């Protein structure tokens, strides 16, 4: 797991790709909890995922910090 990506998610940074409409972020209510849940959002679906999987998806999909169409640059 990338410690840098995990810490950015915990700080509210939204990772994504506007072309593919794929986003990974940690909702504001999850920031600071022991076992936070992140959101994997695609054009067709939204699902809750654990932070280890969120980091893996950010790296596998080559997502970058981005401005989300509804949430802006931070999830909190």
PDB file of C-alpha atoms in Angstrom:
ATOM      1  CA  UNK A   1       0.000   0.000   0.000  1.00  0.00           C
ATOM      2  CA  UNK A   2       1.268   3.467  -0.863  1.00  0.00           C
ATOM      3  CA  UNK A   3       1.525   5.450   2.362  1.00  0.00           C
ATOM      4  CA  UNK A   4       1.470   8.721   0.420  1.00  0.00           C
ATOM      5  CA  UNK A   5      -1.785   7.920  -1.400  1.00  0.00           C
ATOM      6  CA  UNK A   6      -3.362   6.671   1.847  1.00  0.00           C
ATOM      7  CA  UNK A   7      -2.423   9.867   3.673  1.00  0.00           C
ATOM      8  CA  UNK A   8      -3.788  11.989   0.814  1.00  0.00           C
ATOM      9  CA  UNK A   9      -7.091  10.084   0.912  1.00  0.00           C
ATOM     10  CA  UNK A  10      -7.227  10.576   4.691  1.00  0.00           C
ATOM     11  CA  UNK A  11      -6.698  14.313   4.125  1.00  0.00           C
ATOM     12  CA  UNK A  12      -9.718  14.452   1.799  1.00  0.00           C
ATOM     13  CA  UNK A  13      -7.950  14.546  -1.577  1.00  0.00           C
ATOM     14  CA  UNK A  14     -10.115  13.243  -4.422  1.00  0.00           C
ATOM     15  CA  UNK A  15      -8.397  11.056  -6.997  1.00  0.00           C
ATOM     16  CA  UNK A  16      -9.970  10.603 -10.384  1.00  0.00           C
ATOM     17  CA  UNK A  17     -10.079  10.791 -14.140  1.00  0.00           C
ATOM     18  CA  UNK A  18     -12.689  13.067 -15.712  1.00  0.00           C
ATOM     19  CA  UNK A  19     -12.414  11.305 -19.083  1.00  0.00           C
ATOM     20  CA  UNK A  20     -13.385   7.892 -17.673  1.00  0.00           C
ATOM     21  CA  UNK A  21     -15.519   9.365 -14.855  1.00  0.00           C
ATOM     22  CA  UNK A  22     -13.772   7.219 -12.221  1.00  0.00           C
ATOM     23  CA  UNK A  23     -13.168   8.706  -8.777  1.00  0.00           C
ATOM     24  CA  UNK A  24     -11.839   7.448  -5.451  1.00  0.00           C
ATOM     25  CA  UNK A  25     -12.198   9.490  -2.272  1.00  0.00           C
ATOM     26  CA  UNK A  26     -12.851   9.299   1.441  1.00  0.00           C
ATOM     27  CA  UNK A  27     -16.090  10.998   2.523  1.00  0.00           C
ATOM     28  CA  UNK A  28     -15.658  13.745   5.093  1.00  0.00           C
ATOM     29  CA  UNK A  29     -17.454  11.724   7.773  1.00  0.00           C
ATOM     30  CA  UNK A  30     -14.869   8.943   7.524  1.00  0.00           C
ATOM     31  CA  UNK A  31     -11.832  11.163   8.036  1.00  0.00           C
ATOM     32  CA  UNK A  32     -10.220  10.473  11.386  1.00  0.00           C
ATOM     33  CA  UNK A  33     -11.939   7.135  12.145  1.00  0.00           C
ATOM     34  CA  UNK A  34      -9.977   3.948  12.880  1.00  0.00           C
ATOM     35  CA  UNK A  35     -11.152   1.886   9.870  1.00  0.00           C
ATOM     36  CA  UNK A  36     -12.245   4.414   7.243  1.00  0.00           C
ATOM     37  CA  UNK A  37     -14.326   3.508   4.214  1.00  0.00           C
ATOM     38  CA  UNK A  38     -13.686   5.131   0.843  1.00  0.00           C
ATOM     39  CA  UNK A  39     -15.914   5.521  -2.203  1.00  0.00           C
ATOM     40  CA  UNK A  40     -15.205   4.181  -5.685  1.00  0.00           C
ATOM     41  CA  UNK A  41     -17.409   6.144  -8.060  1.00  0.00           C
ATOM     42  CA  UNK A  42     -17.870   5.387 -11.758  1.00  0.00           C
ATOM     43  CA  UNK A  43     -20.318   6.777 -14.300  1.00  0.00           C
ATOM     44  CA  UNK A  44     -22.688   3.887 -13.587  1.00  0.00           C
ATOM     45  CA  UNK A  45     -22.129   3.030  -9.912  1.00  0.00           C
ATOM     46  CA  UNK A  46     -20.879   4.051  -6.461  1.00  0.00           C
ATOM     47  CA  UNK A  47     -19.580   1.533  -3.967  1.00  0.00           C
ATOM     48  CA  UNK A  48     -17.936   1.588  -0.563  1.00  0.00           C
ATOM     49  CA  UNK A  49     -14.458   0.073  -0.384  1.00  0.00           C
ATOM     50  CA  UNK A  50     -11.824  -0.279   2.310  1.00  0.00           C
ATOM     51  CA  UNK A  51      -8.837   2.046   2.251  1.00  0.00           C
ATOM     52  CA  UNK A  52      -6.382  -0.685   1.151  1.00  0.00           C
ATOM     53  CA  UNK A  53      -8.507  -1.400  -1.915  1.00  0.00           C
ATOM     54  CA  UNK A  54      -8.957   2.350  -2.539  1.00  0.00           C
ATOM     55  CA  UNK A  55      -5.192   2.856  -2.620  1.00  0.00           C
ATOM     56  CA  UNK A  56      -4.852  -0.138  -4.921  1.00  0.00           C
ATOM     57  CA  UNK A  57      -7.508   1.252  -7.285  1.00  0.00           C
ATOM     58  CA  UNK A  58      -5.837   4.695  -7.370  1.00  0.00           C
ATOM     59  CA  UNK A  59      -2.547   3.073  -8.361  1.00  0.00           C
ATOM     60  CA  UNK A  60      -4.034   0.526 -10.797  1.00  0.00           C
ATOM     61  CA  UNK A  61      -6.254   3.043 -12.604  1.00  0.00           C
ATOM     62  CA  UNK A  62      -3.505   5.715 -12.579  1.00  0.00           C
ATOM     63  CA  UNK A  63      -5.817   8.242 -10.921  1.00  0.00           C
ATOM     64  CA  UNK A  64      -4.505  11.692 -10.028  1.00  0.00           C
ATOM     65  CA  UNK A  65      -5.676  14.377  -7.604  1.00  0.00           C
ATOM     66  CA  UNK A  66      -8.488  16.089  -9.478  1.00  0.00           C
ATOM     67  CA  UNK A  67     -11.508  18.385  -9.235  1.00  0.00           C
ATOM     68  CA  UNK A  68     -14.645  16.238  -8.844  1.00  0.00           C
ATOM     69  CA  UNK A  69     -17.641  17.548 -10.843  1.00  0.00           C
ATOM     70  CA  UNK A  70     -19.807  17.865  -7.698  1.00  0.00           C
ATOM     71  CA  UNK A  71     -17.423  17.819  -4.738  1.00  0.00           C
ATOM     72  CA  UNK A  72     -14.572  20.000  -5.958  1.00  0.00           C
ATOM     73  CA  UNK A  73     -10.982  19.237  -4.962  1.00  0.00           C
ATOM     74  CA  UNK A  74     -11.600  17.999  -1.394  1.00  0.00           C
ATOM     75  CA  UNK A  75     -14.195  15.600  -0.001  1.00  0.00           C
ATOM     76  CA  UNK A  76     -14.396  17.390   3.341  1.00  0.00           C
TER      77      UNK A  76
END
